[in-house]
JSON list of N, CA and C in Angstrom, two decimals:
[
{"chain": "A", "resi": 1, "resn": "UNK", "atom": "N", "xyz": [59.10, 60.25, 133.33]},
{"chain": "A", "resi": 1, "resn": "UNK", "atom": "CA", "xyz": [58.13, 59.60, 133.77]},
{"chain": "A", "resi": 1, "resn": "UNK", "atom": "C", "xyz": [56.84, 60.23, 133.78]},
{"chain": "A", "resi": 2, "resn": "UNK", "atom": "N", "xyz": [56.92, 61.65, 133.47]},
{"chain": "A", "resi": 2, "resn": "UNK", "atom": "CA", "xyz": [55.62, 62.35, 133.59]},
{"chain": "A", "resi": 2, "resn": "UNK", "atom": "C", "xyz": [55.15, 61.99, 132.29]},
{"chain": "A", "resi": 3, "resn": "UNK", "atom": "N", "xyz": [55.91, 61.80, 131.07]},
{"chain": "A", "resi": 3, "resn": "UNK", "atom": "CA", "xyz": [55.39, 61.51, 129.61]},
{"chain": "A", "resi": 3, "resn": "UNK", "atom": "C", "xyz": [54.72, 60.25, 129.74]},
{"chain": "A", "resi": 4, "resn": "UNK", "atom": "N", "xyz": [55.15, 59.36, 130.47]},
{"chain": "A", "resi": 4, "resn": "UNK", "atom": "CA", "xyz": [54.39, 57.92, 130.59]},
{"chain": "A", "resi": 4, "resn": "UNK", "atom": "C", "xyz": [53.10, 58.07, 131.34]},
{"chain": "A", "resi": 5, "resn": "UNK", "atom": "N", "xyz": [53.17, 58.59, 132.40]},
{"chain": "A", "resi": 5, "resn": "UNK", "atom": "CA", "xyz": [51.74, 58.98, 133.34]},
{"chain": "A", "resi": 5, "resn": "UNK", "atom": "C", "xyz": [50.84, 59.56, 132.34]},
{"chain": "A", "resi": 6, "resn": "UNK", "atom": "N", "xyz": [51.38, 60.79, 131.56]},
{"chain": "A", "resi": 6, "resn": "UNK", "atom": "CA", "xyz": [50.28, 61.34, 130.73]},
{"chain": "A", "resi": 6, "resn": "UNK", "atom": "C", "xyz": [49.64, 60.65, 129.76]},
{"chain": "A", "resi": 7, "resn": "UNK", "atom": "N", "xyz": [50.62, 59.76, 129.04]},
{"chain": "A", "resi": 7, "resn": "UNK", "atom": "CA", "xyz": [50.09, 58.98, 128.12]},
{"chain": "A", "resi": 7, "resn": "UNK", "atom": "C", "xyz": [49.07, 57.85, 128.41]},
{"chain": "A", "resi": 8, "resn": "UNK", "atom": "N", "xyz": [49.35, 57.29, 129.75]},
{"chain": "A", "resi": 8, "resn": "UNK", "atom": "CA", "xyz": [48.55, 56.37, 130.28]},
{"chain": "A", "resi": 8, "resn": "UNK", "atom": "C", "xyz": [47.23, 56.99, 130.70]},
{"chain": "A", "resi": 9, "resn": "UNK", "atom": "N", "xyz": [47.17, 58.26, 131.10]},
{"chain": "A", "resi": 9, "resn": "UNK", "atom": "CA", "xyz": [45.94, 58.91, 131.43]},
{"chain": "A", "resi": 9, "resn": "UNK", "atom": "C", "xyz": [45.21, 59.28, 130.10]},
{"chain": "A", "resi": 10, "resn": "UNK", "atom": "N", "xyz": [45.89, 59.44, 129.14]},
{"chain": "A", "resi": 10, "resn": "UNK", "atom": "CA", "xyz": [45.15, 59.75, 127.80]},
{"chain": "A", "resi": 10, "resn": "UNK", "atom": "C", "xyz": [44.68, 58.38, 127.24]},
{"chain": "A", "resi": 11, "resn": "UNK", "atom": "N", "xyz": [45.47, 57.43, 127.43]},
{"chain": "A", "resi": 11, "resn": "UNK", "atom": "CA", "xyz": [44.86, 56.00, 126.97]},
{"chain": "A", "resi": 11, "resn": "UNK", "atom": "C", "xyz": [43.59, 55.56, 127.85]},
{"chain": "A", "resi": 12, "resn": "UNK", "atom": "N", "xyz": [43.53, 55.98, 129.01]},
{"chain": "A", "resi": 12, "resn": "UNK", "atom": "CA", "xyz": [42.23, 55.80, 129.70]},
{"chain": "A", "resi": 12, "resn": "UNK", "atom": "C", "xyz": [41.25, 56.51, 129.34]},
{"chain": "A", "resi": 13, "resn": "UNK", "atom": "N", "xyz": [41.61, 57.67, 129.08]},
{"chain": "A", "resi": 13, "resn": "UNK", "atom": "CA", "xyz": [40.45, 58.67, 128.58]},
{"chain": "A", "resi": 13, "resn": "UNK", "atom": "C", "xyz": [39.98, 58.22, 127.16]},
{"chain": "A", "resi": 14, "resn": "UNK", "atom": "N", "xyz": [40.87, 57.90, 126.42]},
{"chain": "A", "resi": 14, "resn": "UNK", "atom": "CA", "xyz": [40.39, 57.34, 124.98]},
{"chain": "A", "resi": 14, "resn": "UNK", "atom": "C", "xyz": [39.57, 56.09, 125.08]},
{"chain": "A", "resi": 15, "resn": "UNK", "atom": "N", "xyz": [39.85, 55.02, 126.02]},
{"chain": "A", "resi": 15, "resn": "UNK", "atom": "CA", "xyz": [39.07, 53.86, 126.27]},
{"chain": "A", "resi": 15, "resn": "UNK", "atom": "C", "xyz": [37.62, 54.34, 126.66]},
{"chain": "A", "resi": 16, "resn": "UNK", "atom": "N", "xyz": [37.59, 55.22, 127.62]},
{"chain": "A", "resi": 16, "resn": "UNK", "atom": "CA", "xyz": [36.32, 55.61, 127.99]},
{"chain": "A", "resi": 16, "resn": "UNK", "atom": "C", "xyz": [35.39, 56.45, 127.11]},
{"chain": "A", "resi": 17, "resn": "UNK", "atom": "N", "xyz": [36.02, 57.12, 126.34]},
{"chain": "A", "resi": 17, "resn": "UNK", "atom": "CA", "xyz": [35.40, 57.82, 125.20]},
{"chain": "A", "resi": 17, "resn": "UNK", "atom": "C", "xyz": [34.91, 56.78, 124.08]},
{"chain": "A", "resi": 18, "resn": "UNK", "atom": "N", "xyz": [35.53, 55.60, 123.77]},
{"chain": "A", "resi": 18, "resn": "UNK", "atom": "CA", "xyz": [35.34, 54.61, 122.97]},
{"chain": "A", "resi": 18, "resn": "UNK", "atom": "C", "xyz": [33.99, 54.06, 123.51]},
{"chain": "A", "resi": 19, "resn": "UNK", "atom": "N", "xyz": [34.13, 53.75, 124.61]},
{"chain": "A", "resi": 19, "resn": "UNK", "atom": "CA", "xyz": [32.84, 53.03, 125.52]},
{"chain": "A", "resi": 19, "resn": "UNK", "atom": "C", "xyz": [31.64, 53.84, 125.42]},
{"chain": "A", "resi": 20, "resn": "UNK", "atom": "N", "xyz": [31.72, 55.22, 125.55]},
{"chain": "A", "resi": 20, "resn": "UNK", "atom": "CA", "xyz": [30.62, 56.30, 125.66]},
{"chain": "A", "resi": 20, "resn": "UNK", "atom": "C", "xyz": [30.11, 56.17, 124.14]},
{"chain": "A", "resi": 21, "resn": "UNK", "atom": "N", "xyz": [30.92, 56.29, 123.05]},
{"chain": "A", "resi": 21, "resn": "UNK", "atom": "CA", "xyz": [30.58, 56.50, 121.89]},
{"chain": "A", "resi": 21, "resn": "UNK", "atom": "C", "xyz": [29.82, 55.24, 121.52]},
{"chain": "A", "resi": 22, "resn": "UNK", "atom": "N", "xyz": [30.31, 53.86, 121.86]},
{"chain": "A", "resi": 22, "resn": "UNK", "atom": "CA", "xyz": [29.90, 52.76, 121.58]},
{"chain": "A", "resi": 22, "resn": "UNK", "atom": "C", "xyz": [28.24, 52.63, 121.95]},
{"chain": "A", "resi": 23, "resn": "UNK", "atom": "N", "xyz": [28.28, 53.21, 123.46]},
{"chain": "A", "resi": 23, "resn": "UNK", "atom": "CA", "xyz": [26.68, 53.10, 123.95]},
{"chain": "A", "resi": 23, "resn": "UNK", "atom": "C", "xyz": [25.79, 53.82, 123.13]},
{"chain": "A", "resi": 24, "resn": "UNK", "atom": "N", "xyz": [26.37, 54.94, 122.82]},
{"chain": "A", "resi": 24, "resn": "UNK", "atom": "CA", "xyz": [25.35, 55.90, 121.86]},
{"chain": "A", "resi": 24, "resn": "UNK", "atom": "C", "xyz": [25.00, 55.39, 120.62]},
{"chain": "A", "resi": 25, "resn": "UNK", "atom": "N", "xyz": [26.10, 54.76, 120.04]},
{"chain": "A", "resi": 25, "resn": "UNK", "atom": "CA", "xyz": [25.75, 54.15, 118.66]},
{"chain": "A", "resi": 25, "resn": "UNK", "atom": "C", "xyz": [24.91, 52.81, 118.77]},
{"chain": "A", "resi": 26, "resn": "UNK", "atom": "N", "xyz": [24.97, 52.20, 119.80]},
{"chain": "A", "resi": 26, "resn": "UNK", "atom": "CA", "xyz": [23.99, 51.15, 120.06]},
{"chain": "A", "resi": 26, "resn": "UNK", "atom": "C", "xyz": [22.57, 51.65, 120.08]},
{"chain": "A", "resi": 27, "resn": "UNK", "atom": "N", "xyz": [22.18, 52.78, 120.50]},
{"chain": "A", "resi": 27, "resn": "UNK", "atom": "CA", "xyz": [20.74, 53.15, 120.56]},
{"chain": "A", "resi": 27, "resn": "UNK", "atom": "C", "xyz": [20.25, 53.33, 118.98]},
{"chain": "A", "resi": 28, "resn": "UNK", "atom": "N", "xyz": [21.05, 53.92, 118.22]},
{"chain": "A", "resi": 28, "resn": "UNK", "atom": "CA", "xyz": [20.62, 53.98, 116.81]},
{"chain": "A", "resi": 28, "resn": "UNK", "atom": "C", "xyz": [20.61, 52.69, 116.11]},
{"chain": "A", "resi": 29, "resn": "UNK", "atom": "N", "xyz": [21.67, 51.99, 116.57]},
{"chain": "A", "resi": 29, "resn": "UNK", "atom": "CA", "xyz": [21.64, 50.40, 115.90]},
{"chain": "A", "resi": 29, "resn": "UNK", "atom": "C", "xyz": [20.48, 49.74, 116.33]},
{"chain": "A", "resi": 30, "resn": "UNK", "atom": "N", "xyz": [19.99, 49.83, 117.47]},
{"chain": "A", "resi": 30, "resn": "UNK", "atom": "CA", "xyz": [18.78, 49.07, 117.91]},
{"chain": "A", "resi": 30, "resn": "UNK", "atom": "C", "xyz": [17.57, 49.52, 117.13]},
{"chain": "A", "resi": 31, "resn": "UNK", "atom": "N", "xyz": [17.49, 50.85, 116.85]},
{"chain": "A", "resi": 31, "resn": "UNK", "atom": "CA", "xyz": [16.38, 51.32, 116.06]},
{"chain": "A", "resi": 31, "resn": "UNK", "atom": "C", "xyz": [16.51, 50.88, 114.66]},
{"chain": "A", "resi": 32, "resn": "UNK", "atom": "N", "xyz": [18.00, 50.84, 114.04]},
{"chain": "A", "resi": 32, "resn": "UNK", "atom": "CA", "xyz": [17.91, 50.24, 112.78]},
{"chain": "A", "resi": 32, "resn": "UNK", "atom": "C", "xyz": [17.65, 48.84, 112.65]},
{"chain": "A", "resi": 33, "resn": "UNK", "atom": "N", "xyz": [17.88, 47.99, 113.70]},
{"chain": "A", "resi": 33, "resn": "UNK", "atom": "CA", "xyz": [17.62, 46.50, 113.63]},
{"chain": "A", "resi": 33, "resn": "UNK", "atom": "C", "xyz": [16.22, 46.48, 113.77]},
{"chain": "A", "resi": 34, "resn": "UNK", "atom": "N", "xyz": [15.56, 47.28, 114.51]},
{"chain": "A", "resi": 34, "resn": "UNK", "atom": "CA", "xyz": [14.00, 47.16, 114.70]},
{"chain": "A", "resi": 34, "resn": "UNK", "atom": "C", "xyz": [13.20, 47.42, 113.25]},
{"chain": "A", "resi": 35, "resn": "UNK", "atom": "N", "xyz": [13.88, 48.47, 112.61]},
{"chain": "A", "resi": 35, "resn": "UNK", "atom": "CA", "xyz": [13.30, 48.68, 111.49]},
{"chain": "A", "resi": 35, "resn": "UNK", "atom": "C", "xyz": [13.46, 47.65, 110.34]},
{"chain": "A", "resi": 36, "resn": "UNK", "atom": "N", "xyz": [14.61, 47.12, 110.57]},
{"chain": "A", "resi": 36, "resn": "UNK", "atom": "CA", "xyz": [14.77, 45.78, 109.47]},
{"chain": "A", "resi": 36, "resn": "UNK", "atom": "C", "xyz": [14.00, 44.88, 109.88]},
{"chain": "A", "resi": 37, "resn": "UNK", "atom": "N", "xyz": [13.76, 44.35, 111.15]},
{"chain": "A", "resi": 37, "resn": "UNK", "atom": "CA", "xyz": [12.97, 43.26, 111.52]},
{"chain": "A", "resi": 37, "resn": "UNK", "atom": "C", "xyz": [11.47, 43.66, 111.21]},
{"chain": "A", "resi": 38, "resn": "UNK", "atom": "N", "xyz": [11.02, 44.73, 111.28]},
{"chain": "A", "resi": 38, "resn": "UNK", "atom": "CA", "xyz": [9.79, 45.24, 110.74]},
{"chain": "A", "resi": 38, "resn": "UNK", "atom": "C", "xyz": [9.48, 45.37, 109.35]},
{"chain": "A", "resi": 39, "resn": "UNK", "atom": "N", "xyz": [10.60, 45.17, 108.60]},
{"chain": "A", "resi": 39, "resn": "UNK", "atom": "CA", "xyz": [10.52, 45.41, 107.28]},
{"chain": "A", "resi": 39, "resn": "UNK", "atom": "C", "xyz": [9.94, 46.79, 106.91]},
{"chain": "A", "resi": 40, "resn": "UNK", "atom": "N", "xyz": [10.68, 47.95, 107.68]},
{"chain": "A", "resi": 40, "resn": "UNK", "atom": "CA", "xyz": [10.08, 49.36, 107.36]},
{"chain": "A", "resi": 40, "resn": "UNK", "atom": "C", "xyz": [11.54, 50.07, 107.11]},
{"chain": "A", "resi": 41, "resn": "UNK", "atom": "N", "xyz": [11.24, 51.30, 106.64]},
{"chain": "A", "resi": 41, "resn": "UNK", "atom": "CA", "xyz": [12.51, 51.94, 106.31]},
{"chain": "A", "resi": 41, "resn": "UNK", "atom": "C", "xyz": [12.83, 52.62, 107.79]},
{"chain": "A", "resi": 42, "resn": "UNK", "atom": "N", "xyz": [14.35, 52.64, 107.92]},
{"chain": "A", "resi": 42, "resn": "UNK", "atom": "CA", "xyz": [14.68, 53.24, 109.22]},
{"chain": "A", "resi": 42, "resn": "UNK", "atom": "C", "xyz": [14.52, 54.91, 109.17]},
{"chain": "A", "resi": 43, "resn": "UNK", "atom": "N", "xyz": [14.52, 55.46, 110.24]},
{"chain": "A", "resi": 43, "resn": "UNK", "atom": "CA", "xyz": [14.37, 56.83, 110.24]},
{"chain": "A", "resi": 43, "resn": "UNK", "atom": "C", "xyz": [15.82, 57.25, 109.88]},
{"chain": "A", "resi": 44, "resn": "UNK", "atom": "N", "xyz": [15.79, 58.21, 109.17]},
{"chain": "A", "resi": 44, "resn": "UNK", "atom": "CA", "xyz": [17.07, 59.01, 108.49]},
{"chain": "A", "resi": 44, "resn": "UNK", "atom": "C", "xyz": [18.06, 59.53, 109.56]},
{"chain": "A", "resi": 45, "resn": "UNK", "atom": "N", "xyz": [17.36, 59.96, 110.76]},
{"chain": "A", "resi": 45, "resn": "UNK", "atom": "CA", "xyz": [18.41, 60.62, 111.73]},
{"chain": "A", "resi": 45, "resn": "UNK", "atom": "C", "xyz": [18.96, 59.27, 112.39]},
{"chain": "A", "resi": 46, "resn": "UNK", "atom": "N", "xyz": [18.30, 58.21, 112.53]},
{"chain": "A", "resi": 46, "resn": "UNK", "atom": "CA", "xyz": [18.98, 57.00, 113.38]},
{"chain": "A", "resi": 46, "resn": "UNK", "atom": "C", "xyz": [20.18, 56.56, 112.22]},
{"chain": "A", "resi": 47, "resn": "UNK", "atom": "N", "xyz": [19.84, 56.33, 110.87]},
{"chain": "A", "resi": 47, "resn": "UNK", "atom": "CA", "xyz": [21.09, 56.12, 110.08]},
{"chain": "A", "resi": 47, "resn": "UNK", "atom": "C", "xyz": [22.27, 56.99, 110.25]},
{"chain": "A", "resi": 48, "resn": "UNK", "atom": "N", "xyz": [22.02, 58.33, 110.28]},
{"chain": "A", "resi": 48, "resn": "UNK", "atom": "CA", "xyz": [22.84, 59.34, 110.26]},
{"chain": "A", "resi": 48, "resn": "UNK", "atom": "C", "xyz": [23.79, 59.20, 111.36]},
{"chain": "A", "resi": 49, "resn": "UNK", "atom": "N", "xyz": [22.94, 59.06, 112.81]},
{"chain": "A", "resi": 49, "resn": "UNK", "atom": "CA", "xyz": [23.69, 58.99, 114.19]},
{"chain": "A", "resi": 49, "resn": "UNK", "atom": "C", "xyz": [24.50, 57.77, 113.89]},
{"chain": "A", "resi": 50, "resn": "UNK", "atom": "N", "xyz": [24.06, 56.69, 113.47]},
{"chain": "A", "resi": 50, "resn": "UNK", "atom": "CA", "xyz": [24.79, 55.18, 113.46]},
{"chain": "A", "resi": 50, "resn": "UNK", "atom": "C", "xyz": [26.13, 55.59, 112.35]},
{"chain": "A", "resi": 51, "resn": "UNK", "atom": "N", "xyz": [26.11, 56.31, 111.46]},
{"chain": "A", "resi": 51, "resn": "UNK", "atom": "CA", "xyz": [27.22, 56.58, 110.75]},
{"chain": "A", "resi": 51, "resn": "UNK", "atom": "C", "xyz": [28.16, 57.40, 111.39]},
{"chain": "A", "resi": 52, "resn": "UNK", "atom": "N", "xyz": [27.70, 58.48, 112.04]},
{"chain": "A", "resi": 52, "resn": "UNK", "atom": "CA", "xyz": [28.46, 59.44, 112.57]},
{"chain": "A", "resi": 52, "resn": "UNK", "atom": "C", "xyz": [29.22, 58.92, 113.84]},
{"chain": "A", "resi": 53, "resn": "UNK", "atom": "N", "xyz": [28.78, 58.01, 114.61]},
{"chain": "A", "resi": 53, "resn": "UNK", "atom": "CA", "xyz": [29.03, 57.49, 115.75]},
{"chain": "A", "resi": 53, "resn": "UNK", "atom": "C", "xyz": [30.18, 56.40, 115.40]},
{"chain": "A", "resi": 54, "resn": "UNK", "atom": "N", "xyz": [29.99, 55.70, 114.35]},
{"chain": "A", "resi": 54, "resn": "UNK", "atom": "CA", "xyz": [30.92, 54.66, 113.81]},
{"chain": "A", "resi": 54, "resn": "UNK", "atom": "C", "xyz": [32.15, 55.32, 113.27]},
{"chain": "A", "resi": 55, "resn": "UNK", "atom": "N", "xyz": [32.06, 56.55, 112.60]},
{"chain": "A", "resi": 55, "resn": "UNK", "atom": "CA", "xyz": [33.08, 57.11, 112.26]},
{"chain": "A", "resi": 55, "resn": "UNK", "atom": "C", "xyz": [33.95, 57.60, 113.40]},
{"chain": "A", "resi": 56, "resn": "UNK", "atom": "N", "xyz": [33.36, 58.24, 114.47]},
{"chain": "A", "resi": 56, "resn": "UNK", "atom": "CA", "xyz": [33.92, 58.70, 115.41]},
{"chain": "A", "resi": 56, "resn": "UNK", "atom": "C", "xyz": [34.64, 57.83, 116.25]},
{"chain": "A", "resi": 57, "resn": "UNK", "atom": "N", "xyz": [34.05, 56.40, 116.42]},
{"chain": "A", "resi": 57, "resn": "UNK", "atom": "CA", "xyz": [34.71, 55.26, 117.18]},
{"chain": "A", "resi": 57, "resn": "UNK", "atom": "C", "xyz": [35.90, 54.98, 116.43]},
{"chain": "A", "resi": 58, "resn": "UNK", "atom": "N", "xyz": [36.05, 54.75, 115.18]},
{"chain": "A", "resi": 58, "resn": "UNK", "atom": "CA", "xyz": [37.06, 54.48, 114.23]},
{"chain": "A", "resi": 58, "resn": "UNK", "atom": "C", "xyz": [38.20, 55.62, 114.46]},
{"chain": "A", "resi": 59, "resn": "UNK", "atom": "N", "xyz": [37.88, 56.76, 114.55]},
{"chain": "A", "resi": 59, "resn": "UNK", "atom": "CA", "xyz": [39.01, 57.75, 114.82]},
{"chain": "A", "resi": 59, "resn": "UNK", "atom": "C", "xyz": [39.40, 57.76, 116.00]},
{"chain": "A", "resi": 60, "resn": "UNK", "atom": "N", "xyz": [38.58, 57.39, 117.22]},
{"chain": "A", "resi": 60, "resn": "UNK", "atom": "CA", "xyz": [39.33, 57.21, 118.51]},
{"chain": "A", "resi": 60, "resn": "UNK", "atom": "C", "xyz": [40.00, 56.02, 118.73]},
{"chain": "A", "resi": 61, "resn": "UNK", "atom": "N", "xyz": [39.71, 55.03, 117.98]},
{"chain": "A", "resi": 61, "resn": "UNK", "atom": "CA", "xyz": [40.45, 53.91, 117.94]},
{"chain": "A", "resi": 61, "resn": "UNK", "atom": "C", "xyz": [41.90, 53.95, 117.41]},
{"chain": "A", "resi": 62, "resn": "UNK", "atom": "N", "xyz": [41.94, 54.72, 116.29]},
{"chain": "A", "resi": 62, "resn": "UNK", "atom": "CA", "xyz": [43.08, 55.09, 115.79]},
{"chain": "A", "resi": 62, "resn": "UNK", "atom": "C", "xyz": [43.91, 55.87, 116.75]},
{"chain": "A", "resi": 63, "resn": "UNK", "atom": "N", "xyz": [43.28, 56.79, 117.36]},
{"chain": "A", "resi": 63, "resn": "UNK", "atom": "CA", "xyz": [44.07, 57.69, 118.32]},
{"chain": "A", "resi": 63, "resn": "UNK", "atom": "C", "xyz": [44.61, 56.71, 119.37]},
{"chain": "A", "resi": 64, "resn": "UNK", "atom": "N", "xyz": [43.88, 55.82, 119.93]},
{"chain": "A", "resi": 64, "resn": "UNK", "atom": "CA", "xyz": [44.10, 54.97, 120.89]},
{"chain": "A", "resi": 64, "resn": "UNK", "atom": "C", "xyz": [45.50, 54.19, 120.58]},
{"chain": "A", "resi": 65, "resn": "UNK", "atom": "N", "xyz": [45.28, 53.64, 119.19]},
{"chain": "A", "resi": 65, "resn": "UNK", "atom": "CA", "xyz": [46.55, 52.90, 118.75]},
{"chain": "A", "resi": 65, "resn": "UNK", "atom": "C", "xyz": [47.80, 53.69, 118.84]},
{"chain": "A", "resi": 66, "resn": "UNK", "atom": "N", "xyz": [47.66, 54.81, 118.39]},
{"chain": "A", "resi": 66, "resn": "UNK", "atom": "CA", "xyz": [48.78, 55.67, 118.50]},
{"chain": "A", "resi": 66, "resn": "UNK", "atom": "C", "xyz": [49.37, 56.04, 119.83]},
{"chain": "A", "resi": 67, "resn": "UNK", "atom": "N", "xyz": [48.57, 56.20, 120.61]},
{"chain": "A", "resi": 67, "resn": "UNK", "atom": "CA", "xyz": [49.02, 56.49, 122.11]},
{"chain": "A", "resi": 67, "resn": "UNK", "atom": "C", "xyz": [49.70, 55.22, 122.79]},
{"chain": "A", "resi": 68, "resn": "UNK", "atom": "N", "xyz": [49.14, 54.04, 122.44]},
{"chain": "A", "resi": 68, "resn": "UNK", "atom": "CA", "xyz": [49.65, 52.79, 122.78]},
{"chain": "A", "resi": 68, "resn": "UNK", "atom": "C", "xyz": [50.95, 52.52, 122.19]},
{"chain": "A", "resi": 69, "resn": "UNK", "atom": "N", "xyz": [51.19, 52.83, 120.88]},
{"chain": "A", "resi": 69, "resn": "UNK", "atom": "CA", "xyz": [52.58, 52.85, 120.22]},
{"chain": "A", "resi": 69, "resn": "UNK", "atom": "C", "xyz": [53.54, 53.62, 120.89]},
{"chain": "A", "resi": 70, "resn": "UNK", "atom": "N", "xyz": [52.94, 55.01, 121.15]},
{"chain": "A", "resi": 70, "resn": "UNK", "atom": "CA", "xyz": [53.79, 55.98, 121.76]},
{"chain": "A", "resi": 70, "resn": "UNK", "atom": "C", "xyz": [54.32, 55.38, 123.15]},
{"chain": "A", "resi": 71, "resn": "UNK", "atom": "N", "xyz": [53.48, 54.81, 124.02]},
{"chain": "A", "resi": 71, "resn": "UNK", "atom": "CA", "xyz": [53.73, 54.35, 125.41]},
{"chain": "A", "resi": 71, "resn": "UNK", "atom": "C", "xyz": [54.84, 53.17, 125.29]},
{"chain": "A", "resi": 72, "resn": "UNK", "atom": "N", "xyz": [54.59, 52.27, 124.28]},
{"chain": "A", "resi": 72, "resn": "UNK", "atom": "CA", "xyz": [55.56, 51.30, 124.13]},
{"chain": "A", "resi": 72, "resn": "UNK", "atom": "C", "xyz": [56.96, 51.61, 123.66]},
{"chain": "A", "resi": 73, "resn": "UNK", "atom": "N", "xyz": [57.11, 52.69, 122.93]},
{"chain": "A", "resi": 73, "resn": "UNK", "atom": "CA", "xyz": [58.25, 53.08, 122.40]},
{"chain": "A", "resi": 73, "resn": "UNK", "atom": "C", "xyz": [59.26, 53.78, 123.63]},
{"chain": "A", "resi": 74, "resn": "UNK", "atom": "N", "xyz": [58.45, 54.15, 124.67]},
{"chain": "A", "resi": 74, "resn": "UNK", "atom": "CA", "xyz": [59.00, 54.62, 126.07]},
{"chain": "A", "resi": 74, "resn": "UNK", "atom": "C", "xyz": [59.46, 53.61, 126.92]},
{"chain": "A", "resi": 75, "resn": "UNK", "atom": "N", "xyz": [59.06, 52.48, 126.80]},
{"chain": "A", "resi": 75, "resn": "UNK", "atom": "CA", "xyz": [59.37, 51.37, 127.76]},
{"chain": "A", "resi": 75, "resn": "UNK", "atom": "C", "xyz": [60.89, 50.95, 127.22]}
]
């Protein structure tokens, strides 16, 4: 039973982490969109942040899928 509760806790933490990362990525995404709409070059740091956060989100989603699969196997 403890394995299940540990997995559920990890799943919850992973979901929260994804939400946090998506909020951070949204800031750089807004800056990129503004640059696009103003026909200007985006700030390189905004581009880099967007790429980094996107990668981190994908990695965390992969982790979340694995945790969910592990939990399903226990049921």
